[in-house]
Coordinates of C-alpha atoms in Angstrom, one line a residue:
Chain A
X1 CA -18.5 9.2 -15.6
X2 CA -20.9 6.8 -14.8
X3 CA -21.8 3.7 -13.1
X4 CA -21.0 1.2 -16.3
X5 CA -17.3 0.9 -14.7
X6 CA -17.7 -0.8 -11.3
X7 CA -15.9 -3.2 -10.1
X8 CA -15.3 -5.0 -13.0
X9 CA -14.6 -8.6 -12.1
X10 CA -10.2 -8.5 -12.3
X11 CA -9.4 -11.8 -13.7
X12 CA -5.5 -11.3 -12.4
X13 CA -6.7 -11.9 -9.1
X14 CA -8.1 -16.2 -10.3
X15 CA -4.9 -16.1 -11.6
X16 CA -3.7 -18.5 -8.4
X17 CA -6.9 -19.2 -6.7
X18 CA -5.3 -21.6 -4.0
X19 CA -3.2 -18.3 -2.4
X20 CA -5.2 -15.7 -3.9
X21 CA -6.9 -13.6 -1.3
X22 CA -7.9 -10.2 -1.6
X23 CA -11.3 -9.2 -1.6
X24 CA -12.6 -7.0 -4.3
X25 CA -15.6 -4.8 -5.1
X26 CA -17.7 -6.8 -7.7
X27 CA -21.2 -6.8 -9.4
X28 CA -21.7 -10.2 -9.4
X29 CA -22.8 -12.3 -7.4
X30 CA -20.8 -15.0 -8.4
X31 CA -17.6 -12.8 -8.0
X32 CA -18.6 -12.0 -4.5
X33 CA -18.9 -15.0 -3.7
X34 CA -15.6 -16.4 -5.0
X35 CA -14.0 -13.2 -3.2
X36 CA -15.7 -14.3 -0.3
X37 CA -14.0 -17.5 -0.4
X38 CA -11.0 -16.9 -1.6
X39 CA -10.4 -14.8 1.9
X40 CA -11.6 -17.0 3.9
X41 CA -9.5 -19.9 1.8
X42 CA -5.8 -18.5 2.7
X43 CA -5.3 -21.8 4.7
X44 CA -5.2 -24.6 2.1
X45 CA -6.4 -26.9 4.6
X46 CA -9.1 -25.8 4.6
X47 CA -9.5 -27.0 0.8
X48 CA -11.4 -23.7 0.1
X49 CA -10.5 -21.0 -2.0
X50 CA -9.2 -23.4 -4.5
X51 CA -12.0 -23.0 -7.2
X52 CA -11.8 -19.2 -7.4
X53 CA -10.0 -19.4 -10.6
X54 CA -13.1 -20.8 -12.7
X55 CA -16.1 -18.5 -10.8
X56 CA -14.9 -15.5 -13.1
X57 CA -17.0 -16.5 -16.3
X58 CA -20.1 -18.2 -15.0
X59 CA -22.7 -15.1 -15.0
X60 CA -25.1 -16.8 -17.2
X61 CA -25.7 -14.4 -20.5
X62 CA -29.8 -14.5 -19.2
X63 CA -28.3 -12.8 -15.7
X64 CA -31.6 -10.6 -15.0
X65 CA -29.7 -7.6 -14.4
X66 CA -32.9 -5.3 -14.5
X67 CA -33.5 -6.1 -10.7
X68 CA -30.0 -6.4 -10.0
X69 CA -29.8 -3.1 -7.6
X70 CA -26.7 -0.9 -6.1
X71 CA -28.5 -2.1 -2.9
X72 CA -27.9 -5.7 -3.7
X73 CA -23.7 -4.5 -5.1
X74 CA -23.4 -2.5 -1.4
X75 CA -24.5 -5.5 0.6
X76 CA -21.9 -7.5 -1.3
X77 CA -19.7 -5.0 -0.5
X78 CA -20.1 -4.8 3.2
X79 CA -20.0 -8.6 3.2
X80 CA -16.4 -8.8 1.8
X81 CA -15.8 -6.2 4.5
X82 CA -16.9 -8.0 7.0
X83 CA -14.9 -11.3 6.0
X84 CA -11.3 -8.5 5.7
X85 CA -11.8 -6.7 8.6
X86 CA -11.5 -10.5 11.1
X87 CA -7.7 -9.6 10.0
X88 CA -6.3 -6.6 11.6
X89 CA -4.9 -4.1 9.1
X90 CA -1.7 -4.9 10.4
X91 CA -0.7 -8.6 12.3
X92 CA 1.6 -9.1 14.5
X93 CA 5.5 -10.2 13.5
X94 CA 5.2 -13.9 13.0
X95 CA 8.1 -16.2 12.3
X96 CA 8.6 -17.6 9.2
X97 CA 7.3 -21.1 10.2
X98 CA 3.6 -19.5 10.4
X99 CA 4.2 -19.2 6.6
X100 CA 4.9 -22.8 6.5
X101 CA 2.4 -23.9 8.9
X102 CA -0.1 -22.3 6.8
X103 CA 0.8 -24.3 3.5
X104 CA 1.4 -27.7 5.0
X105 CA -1.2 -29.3 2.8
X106 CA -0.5 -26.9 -0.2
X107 CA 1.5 -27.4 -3.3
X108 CA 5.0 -28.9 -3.0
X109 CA 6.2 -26.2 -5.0
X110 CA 5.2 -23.5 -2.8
X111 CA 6.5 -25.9 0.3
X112 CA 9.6 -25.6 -1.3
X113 CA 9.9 -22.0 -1.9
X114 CA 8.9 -21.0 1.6
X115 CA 11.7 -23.0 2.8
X116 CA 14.3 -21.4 0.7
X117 CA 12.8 -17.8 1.9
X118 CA 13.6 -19.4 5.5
X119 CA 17.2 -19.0 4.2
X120 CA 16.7 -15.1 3.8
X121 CA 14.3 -14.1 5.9
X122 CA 12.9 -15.1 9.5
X123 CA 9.3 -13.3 9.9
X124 CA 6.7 -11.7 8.0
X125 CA 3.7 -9.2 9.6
X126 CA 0.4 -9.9 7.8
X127 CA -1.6 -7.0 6.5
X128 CA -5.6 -6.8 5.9
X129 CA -7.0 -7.5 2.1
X130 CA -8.9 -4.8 1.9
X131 CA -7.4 -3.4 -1.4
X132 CA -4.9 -1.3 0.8
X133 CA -2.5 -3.7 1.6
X134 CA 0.2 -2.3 -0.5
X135 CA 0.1 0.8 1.4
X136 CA -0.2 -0.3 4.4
X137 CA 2.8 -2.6 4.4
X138 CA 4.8 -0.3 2.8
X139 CA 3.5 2.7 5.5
X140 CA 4.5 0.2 8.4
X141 CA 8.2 -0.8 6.7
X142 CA 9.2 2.5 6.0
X143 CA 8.1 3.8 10.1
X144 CA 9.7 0.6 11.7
X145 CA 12.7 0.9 9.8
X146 CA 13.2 4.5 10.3
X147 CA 12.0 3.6 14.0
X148 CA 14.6 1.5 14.1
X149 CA 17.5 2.9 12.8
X150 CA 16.7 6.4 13.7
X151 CA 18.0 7.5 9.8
X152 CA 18.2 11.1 10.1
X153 CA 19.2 11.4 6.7
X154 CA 17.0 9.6 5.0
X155 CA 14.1 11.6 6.5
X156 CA 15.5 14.3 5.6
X157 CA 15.9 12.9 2.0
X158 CA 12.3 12.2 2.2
X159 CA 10.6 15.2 3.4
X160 CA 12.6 16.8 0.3
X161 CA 10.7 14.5 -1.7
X162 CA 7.4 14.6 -0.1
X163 CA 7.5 18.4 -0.6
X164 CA 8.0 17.7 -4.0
X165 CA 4.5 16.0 -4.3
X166 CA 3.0 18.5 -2.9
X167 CA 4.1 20.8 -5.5
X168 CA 3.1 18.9 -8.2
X169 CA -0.3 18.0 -7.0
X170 CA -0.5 21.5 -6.8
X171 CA 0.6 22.3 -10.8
X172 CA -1.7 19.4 -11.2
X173 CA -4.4 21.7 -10.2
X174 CA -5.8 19.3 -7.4
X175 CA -7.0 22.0 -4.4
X176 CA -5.1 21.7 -1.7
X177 CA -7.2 21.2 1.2
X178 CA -7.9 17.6 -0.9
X179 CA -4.8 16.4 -0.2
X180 CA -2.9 18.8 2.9
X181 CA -4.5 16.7 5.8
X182 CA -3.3 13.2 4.6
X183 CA 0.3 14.9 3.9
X184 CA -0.1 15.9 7.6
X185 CA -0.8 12.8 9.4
X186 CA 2.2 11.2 7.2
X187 CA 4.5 14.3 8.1
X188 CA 3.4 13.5 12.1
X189 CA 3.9 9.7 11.6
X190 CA 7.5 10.6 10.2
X191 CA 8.4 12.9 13.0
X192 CA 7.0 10.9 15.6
X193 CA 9.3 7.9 14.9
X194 CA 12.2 10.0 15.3
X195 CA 13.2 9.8 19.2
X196 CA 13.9 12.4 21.8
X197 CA 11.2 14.5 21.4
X198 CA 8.1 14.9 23.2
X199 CA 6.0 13.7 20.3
X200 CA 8.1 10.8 20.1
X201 CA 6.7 7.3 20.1
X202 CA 7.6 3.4 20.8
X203 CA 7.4 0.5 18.2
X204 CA 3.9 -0.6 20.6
X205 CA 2.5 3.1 19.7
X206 CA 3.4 2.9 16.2
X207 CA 1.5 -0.6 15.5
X208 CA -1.0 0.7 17.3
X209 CA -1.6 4.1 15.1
X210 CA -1.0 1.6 12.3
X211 CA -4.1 -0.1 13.0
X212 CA -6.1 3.3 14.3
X213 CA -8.4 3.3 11.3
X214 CA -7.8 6.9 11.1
X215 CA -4.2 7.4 11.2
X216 CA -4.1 4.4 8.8
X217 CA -6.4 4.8 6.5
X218 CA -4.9 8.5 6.1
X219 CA -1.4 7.7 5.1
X220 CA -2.6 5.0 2.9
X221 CA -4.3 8.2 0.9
X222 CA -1.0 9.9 1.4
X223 CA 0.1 7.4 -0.8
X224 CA -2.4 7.3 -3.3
X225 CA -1.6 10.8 -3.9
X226 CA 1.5 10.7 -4.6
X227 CA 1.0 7.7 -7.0
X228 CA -1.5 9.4 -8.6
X229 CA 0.5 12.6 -8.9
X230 CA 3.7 11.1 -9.7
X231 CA 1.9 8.8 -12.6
X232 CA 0.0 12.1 -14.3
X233 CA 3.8 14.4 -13.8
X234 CA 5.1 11.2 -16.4
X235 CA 2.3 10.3 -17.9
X236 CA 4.1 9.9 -21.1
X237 CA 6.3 7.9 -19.3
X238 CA 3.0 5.3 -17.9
X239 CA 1.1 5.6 -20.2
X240 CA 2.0 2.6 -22.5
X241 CA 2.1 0.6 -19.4
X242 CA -1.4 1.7 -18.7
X243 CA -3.0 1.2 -21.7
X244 CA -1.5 -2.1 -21.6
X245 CA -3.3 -2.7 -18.1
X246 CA -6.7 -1.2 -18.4
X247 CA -7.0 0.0 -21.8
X248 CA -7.8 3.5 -20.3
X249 CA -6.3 7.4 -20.2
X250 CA -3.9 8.0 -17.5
X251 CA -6.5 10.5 -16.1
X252 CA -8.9 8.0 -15.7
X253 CA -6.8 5.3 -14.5
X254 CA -5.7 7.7 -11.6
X255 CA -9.4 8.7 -10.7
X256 CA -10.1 4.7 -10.8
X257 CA -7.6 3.0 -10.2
X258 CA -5.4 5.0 -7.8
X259 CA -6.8 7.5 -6.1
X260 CA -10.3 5.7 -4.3
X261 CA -9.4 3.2 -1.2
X262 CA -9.2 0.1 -1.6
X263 CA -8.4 0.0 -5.5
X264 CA -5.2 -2.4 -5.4
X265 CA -1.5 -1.5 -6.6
X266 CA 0.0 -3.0 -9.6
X267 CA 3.3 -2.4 -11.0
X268 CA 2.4 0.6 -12.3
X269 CA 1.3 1.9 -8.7
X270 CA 4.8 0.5 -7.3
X271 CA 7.2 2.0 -9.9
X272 CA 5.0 5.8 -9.3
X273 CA 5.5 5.2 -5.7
X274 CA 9.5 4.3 -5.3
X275 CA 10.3 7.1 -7.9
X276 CA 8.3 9.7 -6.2
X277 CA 9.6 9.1 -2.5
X278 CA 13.0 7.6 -3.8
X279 CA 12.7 4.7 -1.7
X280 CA 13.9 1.0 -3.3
X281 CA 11.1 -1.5 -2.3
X282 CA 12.3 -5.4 -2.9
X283 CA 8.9 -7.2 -3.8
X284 CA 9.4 -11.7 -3.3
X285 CA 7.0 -13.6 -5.0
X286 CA 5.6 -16.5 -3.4
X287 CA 3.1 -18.6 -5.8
X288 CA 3.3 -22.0 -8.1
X289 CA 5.4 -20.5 -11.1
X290 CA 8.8 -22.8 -11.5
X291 CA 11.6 -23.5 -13.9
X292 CA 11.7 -27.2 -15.6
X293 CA 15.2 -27.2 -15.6
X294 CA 17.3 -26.3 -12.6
X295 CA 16.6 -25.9 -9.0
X296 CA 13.7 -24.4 -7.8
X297 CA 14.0 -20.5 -7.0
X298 CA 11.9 -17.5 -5.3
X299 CA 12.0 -14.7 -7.5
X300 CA 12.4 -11.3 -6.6
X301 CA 11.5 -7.9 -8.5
X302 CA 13.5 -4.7 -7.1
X303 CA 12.0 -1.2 -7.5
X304 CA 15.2 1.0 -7.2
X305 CA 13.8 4.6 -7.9
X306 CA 15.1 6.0 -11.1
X307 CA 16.7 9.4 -11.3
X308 CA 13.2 10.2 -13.9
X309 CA 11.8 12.3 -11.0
X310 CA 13.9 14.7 -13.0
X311 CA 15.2 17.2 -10.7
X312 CA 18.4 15.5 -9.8
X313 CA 18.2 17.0 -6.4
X314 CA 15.3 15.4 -5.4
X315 CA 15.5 11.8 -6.4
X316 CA 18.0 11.1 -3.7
X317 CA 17.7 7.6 -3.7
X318 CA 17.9 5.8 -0.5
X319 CA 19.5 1.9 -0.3
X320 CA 21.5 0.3 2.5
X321 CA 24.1 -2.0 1.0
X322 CA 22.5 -1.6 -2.5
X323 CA 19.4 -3.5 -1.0
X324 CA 16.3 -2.2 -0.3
X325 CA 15.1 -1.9 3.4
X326 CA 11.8 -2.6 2.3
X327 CA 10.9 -6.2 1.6
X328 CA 6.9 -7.1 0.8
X329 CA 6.0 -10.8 0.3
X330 CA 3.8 -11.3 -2.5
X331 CA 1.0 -13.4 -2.7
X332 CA -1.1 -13.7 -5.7
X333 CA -3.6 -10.7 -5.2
X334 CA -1.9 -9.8 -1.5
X335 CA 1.5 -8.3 0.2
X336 CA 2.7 -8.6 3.6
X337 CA 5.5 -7.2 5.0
X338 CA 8.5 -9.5 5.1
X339 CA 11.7 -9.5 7.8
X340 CA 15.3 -10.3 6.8
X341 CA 17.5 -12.2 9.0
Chain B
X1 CA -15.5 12.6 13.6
X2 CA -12.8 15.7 14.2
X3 CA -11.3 15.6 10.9
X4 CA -14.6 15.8 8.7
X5 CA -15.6 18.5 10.6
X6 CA -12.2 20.3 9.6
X7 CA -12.2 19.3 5.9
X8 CA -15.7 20.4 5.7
X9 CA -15.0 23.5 7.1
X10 CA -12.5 24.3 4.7
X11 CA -15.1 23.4 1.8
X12 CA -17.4 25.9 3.2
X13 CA -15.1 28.5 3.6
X14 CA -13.8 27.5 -0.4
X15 CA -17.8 28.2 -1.3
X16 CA -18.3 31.3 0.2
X17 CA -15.1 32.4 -1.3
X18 CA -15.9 30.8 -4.8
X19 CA -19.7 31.5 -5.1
X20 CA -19.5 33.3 -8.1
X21 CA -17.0 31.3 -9.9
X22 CA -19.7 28.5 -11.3
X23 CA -22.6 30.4 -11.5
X24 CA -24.7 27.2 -12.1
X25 CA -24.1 25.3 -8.8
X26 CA -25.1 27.1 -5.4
X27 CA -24.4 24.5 -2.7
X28 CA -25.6 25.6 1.1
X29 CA -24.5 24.4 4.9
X30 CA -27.6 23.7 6.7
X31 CA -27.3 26.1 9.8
X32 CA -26.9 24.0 12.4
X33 CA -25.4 20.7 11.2
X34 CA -22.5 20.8 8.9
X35 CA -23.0 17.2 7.5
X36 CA -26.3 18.4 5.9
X37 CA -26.0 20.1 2.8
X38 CA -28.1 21.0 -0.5
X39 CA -27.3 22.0 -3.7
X40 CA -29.1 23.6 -6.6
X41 CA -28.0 23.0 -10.1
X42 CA -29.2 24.4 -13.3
X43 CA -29.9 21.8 -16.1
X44 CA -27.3 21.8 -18.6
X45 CA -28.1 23.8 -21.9
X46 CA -29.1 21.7 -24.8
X47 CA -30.4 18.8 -22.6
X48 CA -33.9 18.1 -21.7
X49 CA -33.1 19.3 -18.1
X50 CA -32.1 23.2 -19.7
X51 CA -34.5 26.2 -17.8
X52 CA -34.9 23.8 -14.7
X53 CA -33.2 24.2 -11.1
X54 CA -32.7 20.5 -9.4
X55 CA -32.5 20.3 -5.9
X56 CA -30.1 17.6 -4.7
X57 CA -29.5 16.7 -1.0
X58 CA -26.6 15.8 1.1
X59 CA -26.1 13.4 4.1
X60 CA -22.4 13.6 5.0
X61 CA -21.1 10.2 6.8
X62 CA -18.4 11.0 9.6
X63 CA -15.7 9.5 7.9
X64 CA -15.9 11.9 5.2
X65 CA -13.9 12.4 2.6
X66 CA -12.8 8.3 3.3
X67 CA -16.0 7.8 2.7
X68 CA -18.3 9.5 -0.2
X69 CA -21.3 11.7 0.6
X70 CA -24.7 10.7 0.2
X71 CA -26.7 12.4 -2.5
X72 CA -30.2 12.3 -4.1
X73 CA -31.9 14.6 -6.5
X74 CA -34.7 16.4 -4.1
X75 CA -36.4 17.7 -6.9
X76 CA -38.5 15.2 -9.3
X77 CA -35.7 14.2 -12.3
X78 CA -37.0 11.6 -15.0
X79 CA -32.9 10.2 -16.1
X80 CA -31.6 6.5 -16.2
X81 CA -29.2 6.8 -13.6
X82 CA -31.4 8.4 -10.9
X83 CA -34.5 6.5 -9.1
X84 CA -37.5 7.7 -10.1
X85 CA -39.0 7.9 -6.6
X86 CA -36.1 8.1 -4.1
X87 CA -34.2 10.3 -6.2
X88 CA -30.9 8.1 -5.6
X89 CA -27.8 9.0 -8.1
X90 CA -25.8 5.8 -10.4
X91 CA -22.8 7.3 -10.1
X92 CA -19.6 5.6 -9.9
X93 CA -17.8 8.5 -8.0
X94 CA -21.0 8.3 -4.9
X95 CA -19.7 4.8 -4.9
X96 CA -16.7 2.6 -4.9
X97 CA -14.7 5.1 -7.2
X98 CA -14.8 7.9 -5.1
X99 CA -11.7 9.4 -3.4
X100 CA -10.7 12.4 -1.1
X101 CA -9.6 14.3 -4.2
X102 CA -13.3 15.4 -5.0
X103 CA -15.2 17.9 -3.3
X104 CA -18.9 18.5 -2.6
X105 CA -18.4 21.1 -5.0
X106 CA -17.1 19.1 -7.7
X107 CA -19.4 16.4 -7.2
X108 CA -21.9 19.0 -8.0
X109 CA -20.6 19.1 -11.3
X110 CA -20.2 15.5 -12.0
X111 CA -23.8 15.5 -11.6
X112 CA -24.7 17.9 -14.1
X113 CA -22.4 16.0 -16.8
X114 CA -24.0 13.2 -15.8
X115 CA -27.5 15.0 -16.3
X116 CA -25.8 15.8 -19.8
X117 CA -24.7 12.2 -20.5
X118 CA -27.1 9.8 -19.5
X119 CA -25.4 5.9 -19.3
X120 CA -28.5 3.8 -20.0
X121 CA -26.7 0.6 -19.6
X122 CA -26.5 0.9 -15.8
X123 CA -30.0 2.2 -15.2
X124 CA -31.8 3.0 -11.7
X125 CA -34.8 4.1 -13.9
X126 CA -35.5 1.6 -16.3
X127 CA -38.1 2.9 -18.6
X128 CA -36.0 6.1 -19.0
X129 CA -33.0 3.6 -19.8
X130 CA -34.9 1.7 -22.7
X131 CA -36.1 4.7 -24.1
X132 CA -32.3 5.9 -25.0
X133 CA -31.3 1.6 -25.0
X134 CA -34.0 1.0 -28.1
X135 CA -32.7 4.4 -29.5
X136 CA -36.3 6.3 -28.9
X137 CA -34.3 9.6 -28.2
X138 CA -37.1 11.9 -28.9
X139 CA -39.3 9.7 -26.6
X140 CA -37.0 9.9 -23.8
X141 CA -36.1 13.5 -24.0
X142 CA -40.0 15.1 -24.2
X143 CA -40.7 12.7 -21.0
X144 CA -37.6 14.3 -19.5
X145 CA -38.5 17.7 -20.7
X146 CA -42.0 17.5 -19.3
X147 CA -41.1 16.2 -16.0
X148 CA -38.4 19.1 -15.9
X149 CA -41.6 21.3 -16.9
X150 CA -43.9 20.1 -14.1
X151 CA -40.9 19.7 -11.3
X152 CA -37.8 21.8 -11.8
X153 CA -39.3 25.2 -13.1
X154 CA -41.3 27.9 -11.2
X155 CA -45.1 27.8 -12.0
X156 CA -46.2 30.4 -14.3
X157 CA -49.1 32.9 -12.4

């Protein structure tokens, strides 16, 4: 229950300090500070960010943690803030060349690889590290597209599954006024992209309640809730991948890992997600990893909902062309949304 | 501003409905500001902290429930996770593991398991927290009886 859990320094995240970049809630000071820089270090020319990877293990063992206050862990906090919020939660579309521009001076590897996603794809939309940025791109994707292509069906499809959530938090034994506003602002998001209605709205409106803190920061705990719920409904099902992860129950990782803001999505997270709404989400990973033999490729990792939601009737699953319409680029320790040519 | 207001709402109208149902947390709306609350708990049985009443305040921030309430013990506590003279609560759920899914009520309860399991190795109150760390349990629970003695129980005569 208590305090000894916090923002345990994630060593995943050094994992690629040169691109790593999201900001996360530590005790140390150490941590903070390699957060700190790994945000600010997205652009290699800088030169910064690149010794993230080390600043993990230095707390010295004589670390006087006996005046080491929350006050001194909520500064830290509101520091790393501080550094996310210069980026808006979402960006504007960018072409892919921004990408490129970016890593000029960076490895040849990555150089490589963004060209071949030039092949594919021809924009990406940045998202804010704050530990949401899962969320978010996926909450912006899934409007635009539906925006876009007006998919009467598949909002139907959804609501069916959305319902569905609903129900199980409620079996869960979560109270519902917890959860019933943050399904209501993602209900009005959904309706509102569907045109010729009064409460419809433009692509300008929906960036723009995209980055309304509110609005945002709502459907991203939509989200979370139906991770969470859909993780505890199979929790026989996660919880060998959990206990691989953190080594903890699946009640506990929901309460710590998936419910609070800014608590970052993992596999896990993604698989819970996809099943629940039945939406395929393609995630492209962008970092140093190559092959010695043969030519150099970007891997991709599909999440195509399984029919494990059970009820057949509502794991409807939704693909265009047995793609998904969702694509995220994936950074070490970030996504962003990308566009397909 | 508009939407803490309503879910805050709700949890009143959940406590008035509910006030029986955990007969050892009795959480009150100040009269005139909804984001100002206080609760009193009973001291868990079998704990140092048994026969007292704690009084904890709350300071609701508008971007409740994105955002955790703020809550101290009012009421004098000697524990490792709360600050001896500001009354401030070490409690992972106050801070960056809270979520919408808990309520002031729940919260409520947290705190009394956390009155019932004490984590010395994240203390606010340090001499509290080496008592249990350097295993002086009888130490650490007649100072927390006696302070529950002199600050959470009605004076006799």
């Amino acid at each position: 229950m208590a305090n000894q859990a916090e923002g345990s320094p994630r060593k995943r995240k050094a994992i690629d300090g040169e691109i790593g970049m999201e900001a996360s809630v530590t005790h140390t000071k150490q941590a903070a500070v390699a957060a700190e820089e790994a945000l600010t270090g997205l652009n290699p020319k800088d030169g910064a960010g690149a010794g993230a990877s080390s600043c993990w293990e230095v707390l010295p063992e004589e670390f006087e943690w006996s005046c080491y206050r929350d006050d001194d862990t909520l500064h830290q906090q509101a520091a790393i803030r501080e550094e996310a919020i210069k980026i808006p939660y979402l960006g504007d579309r960018e072409p892919l060349s921004a990408l490129a521009t970016e890593f000029e001076l960076g490895s040849p590897i990555l150089k490589e690889k963004i060209r071949l996603l030039g092949e594919q794809y021809v924009g990406l939309r940045r998202t804010r590290g704050d530990g949401n940025c899962f969320y978010r791109s996926f909450m912006f994707a899934y409007l635009e597209h539906i925006l876009e292509t007006q998919d009467t069906a598949e909002v139907e499809r959804i609501v069916k599954n959305v319902e569905q959530c609903k129900q199980t938090l409620q079996s869960l034994g979560y109270t519902e006024f917890t959860y019933e506003d943050f399904f209501g602002i993602f209900m009005e998001q959904l309706e509102s992209v569907l045109q010729g209605k009064e409460t419809s709205i433009s692509m300008e409106e929906l960036l723009s309640r995209s980055r309304d803190q509110l609005v945002s920061d709502y459907v991203v705990m939509f989200f979370r809730f139906v991770t969470s719920a859909e993780i505890r409904k199979r929790a026989d099902f996660f919880e060998p991948f959990i206990a691989g992860l953190t080594n903890t129950s699946v009640d506990q990782f929901c309460k710590s890992s998936v419910e609070p803001m800014g608590e970052e999505c993992d596999h896990v997270h993604i698989i819970a997600l996809s099943d629940a709404l039945g939406v395929a989400i393609r995630v492209v990973y962008l970092d140093r990893s190559s092959c010695e033999k043969g030519p150099l490729t970007v891997n991709h990792h599909d999440f195509i909902p399984t029919a494990a939601a059970e009820s057949s009737t509502a794991a409807v699953i939704s693909t265009k062309c047995g793609e998904p319409f969702i694509t995220l680029l994936y950074r070490p320790g970030h996504y962003d949304i990308l566009y397909r040519r | 501003m508009q939407a803490s207001r309503a879910r805050l709402f709700k949890e009143y109208k959940e406590v008035q409905r509910e006030k029986s149902a955990d007969p050892d947390i009795q959480l009150v709306c100040d009269d005139s500001n909804i984001f100002k609350w206080t609760a009193l708990i009973k001291g868990p049985s079998e704990t140092p902290y048994e026969g007292g009443m704690f009084q904890l305040s709350f300071s609701i921030p508008e971007q409740y429930p994105l955002l955790p309430p703020q809550v101290r013990f009012l009421t004098k506590i000697f524990h490792p996770n709360v600050h001896f003279k500001t009354g401030e609560i070490c409690l992972d759920i106050l801070k960056n593991a809270w979520s919408p899914a808990w309520t002031l009520q729940s919260v409520c309860r947290a705190i009394i398991a956390l009155m019932a399991h004490p984590e010395p190795d994240s203390p606010l109150n340090c001499d509290s927290g080496n008592l249990l760390r350097s295993g002086d349990i009888r130490g650490y629970q007649s100072m927390a009886r006696m302070y529950t003695k002199l600050a959470a129980m009605p004076k006799k005569g």
